[in-house]
Amino acid sequence: MSYKKYIAGMTSIAKLKHQYSQHFLNALAYKQRQYPRSQPTETGY
């Protein structure tokens, strides 16, 4: 495995991880908008 291929692989993995983390954070933010846990409601959430 050459050095350039290794670097290219690492950058693509980093991009994938970044996309995944962005998606995860967006999902978390969406869930928090749907069910705000900061204020207690009738349901207890």
Short mmCIF file of C-alpha atoms in Angstrom, two decimals:
data_model
loop_
_atom_site.label_atom_id
_atom_site.label_comp_id
_atom_site.label_asym_id
_atom_site.label_seq_id
_atom_site.Cartn_x
_atom_site.Cartn_y
_atom_site.Cartn_z
CA MET A 1 0.00 0.00 0.00
CA SER A 2 1.58 3.22 -1.13
CA TYR A 3 1.74 6.40 0.91
CA LYS A 4 -0.55 8.35 -1.43
CA LYS A 5 -3.19 5.64 -1.33
CA TYR A 6 -2.97 5.61 2.46
CA ILE A 7 -3.48 9.38 2.64
CA ALA A 8 -6.40 9.23 0.20
CA GLY A 9 -8.00 6.46 2.25
CA MET A 10 -7.61 8.40 5.47
CA THR A 11 -9.13 11.57 4.00
CA SER A 12 -12.11 9.69 2.57
CA ILE A 13 -12.68 8.00 5.94
CA ALA A 14 -12.47 11.38 7.66
CA LYS A 15 -15.03 12.81 5.23
CA LEU A 16 -17.37 9.89 5.87
CA LYS A 17 -16.99 10.28 9.62
CA HIS A 18 -17.68 14.01 9.32
CA GLN A 19 -20.83 13.41 7.25
CA TYR A 20 -22.01 10.76 9.71
CA SER A 21 -21.40 12.99 12.73
CA GLN A 22 -23.22 15.89 11.04
CA HIS A 23 -26.17 13.60 10.31
CA PHE A 24 -26.13 12.33 13.90
CA LEU A 25 -26.06 15.85 15.34
CA ASN A 26 -28.88 16.94 13.04
CA ALA A 27 -30.97 13.97 14.16
CA LEU A 28 -30.26 14.83 17.80
CA ALA A 29 -31.22 18.46 17.28
CA TYR A 30 -34.40 17.38 15.47
CA LYS A 31 -35.37 15.05 18.31
CA GLN A 32 -34.75 17.77 20.87
CA ARG A 33 -36.99 20.11 18.87
CA GLN A 34 -39.67 17.43 18.74
CA TYR A 35 -39.44 16.54 22.43
CA PRO A 36 -37.84 19.33 24.47
CA ARG A 37 -36.62 17.60 27.61
CA SER A 38 -35.58 20.85 29.28
CA GLN A 39 -39.15 21.73 30.27
CA PRO A 40 -41.16 19.01 32.06
CA THR A 41 -44.51 18.46 30.37
CA GLU A 42 -47.62 16.45 31.23
CA THR A 43 -46.09 13.32 29.75
CA GLY A 44 -43.00 13.57 31.94
CA TYR A 45 -40.57 14.08 29.10
#
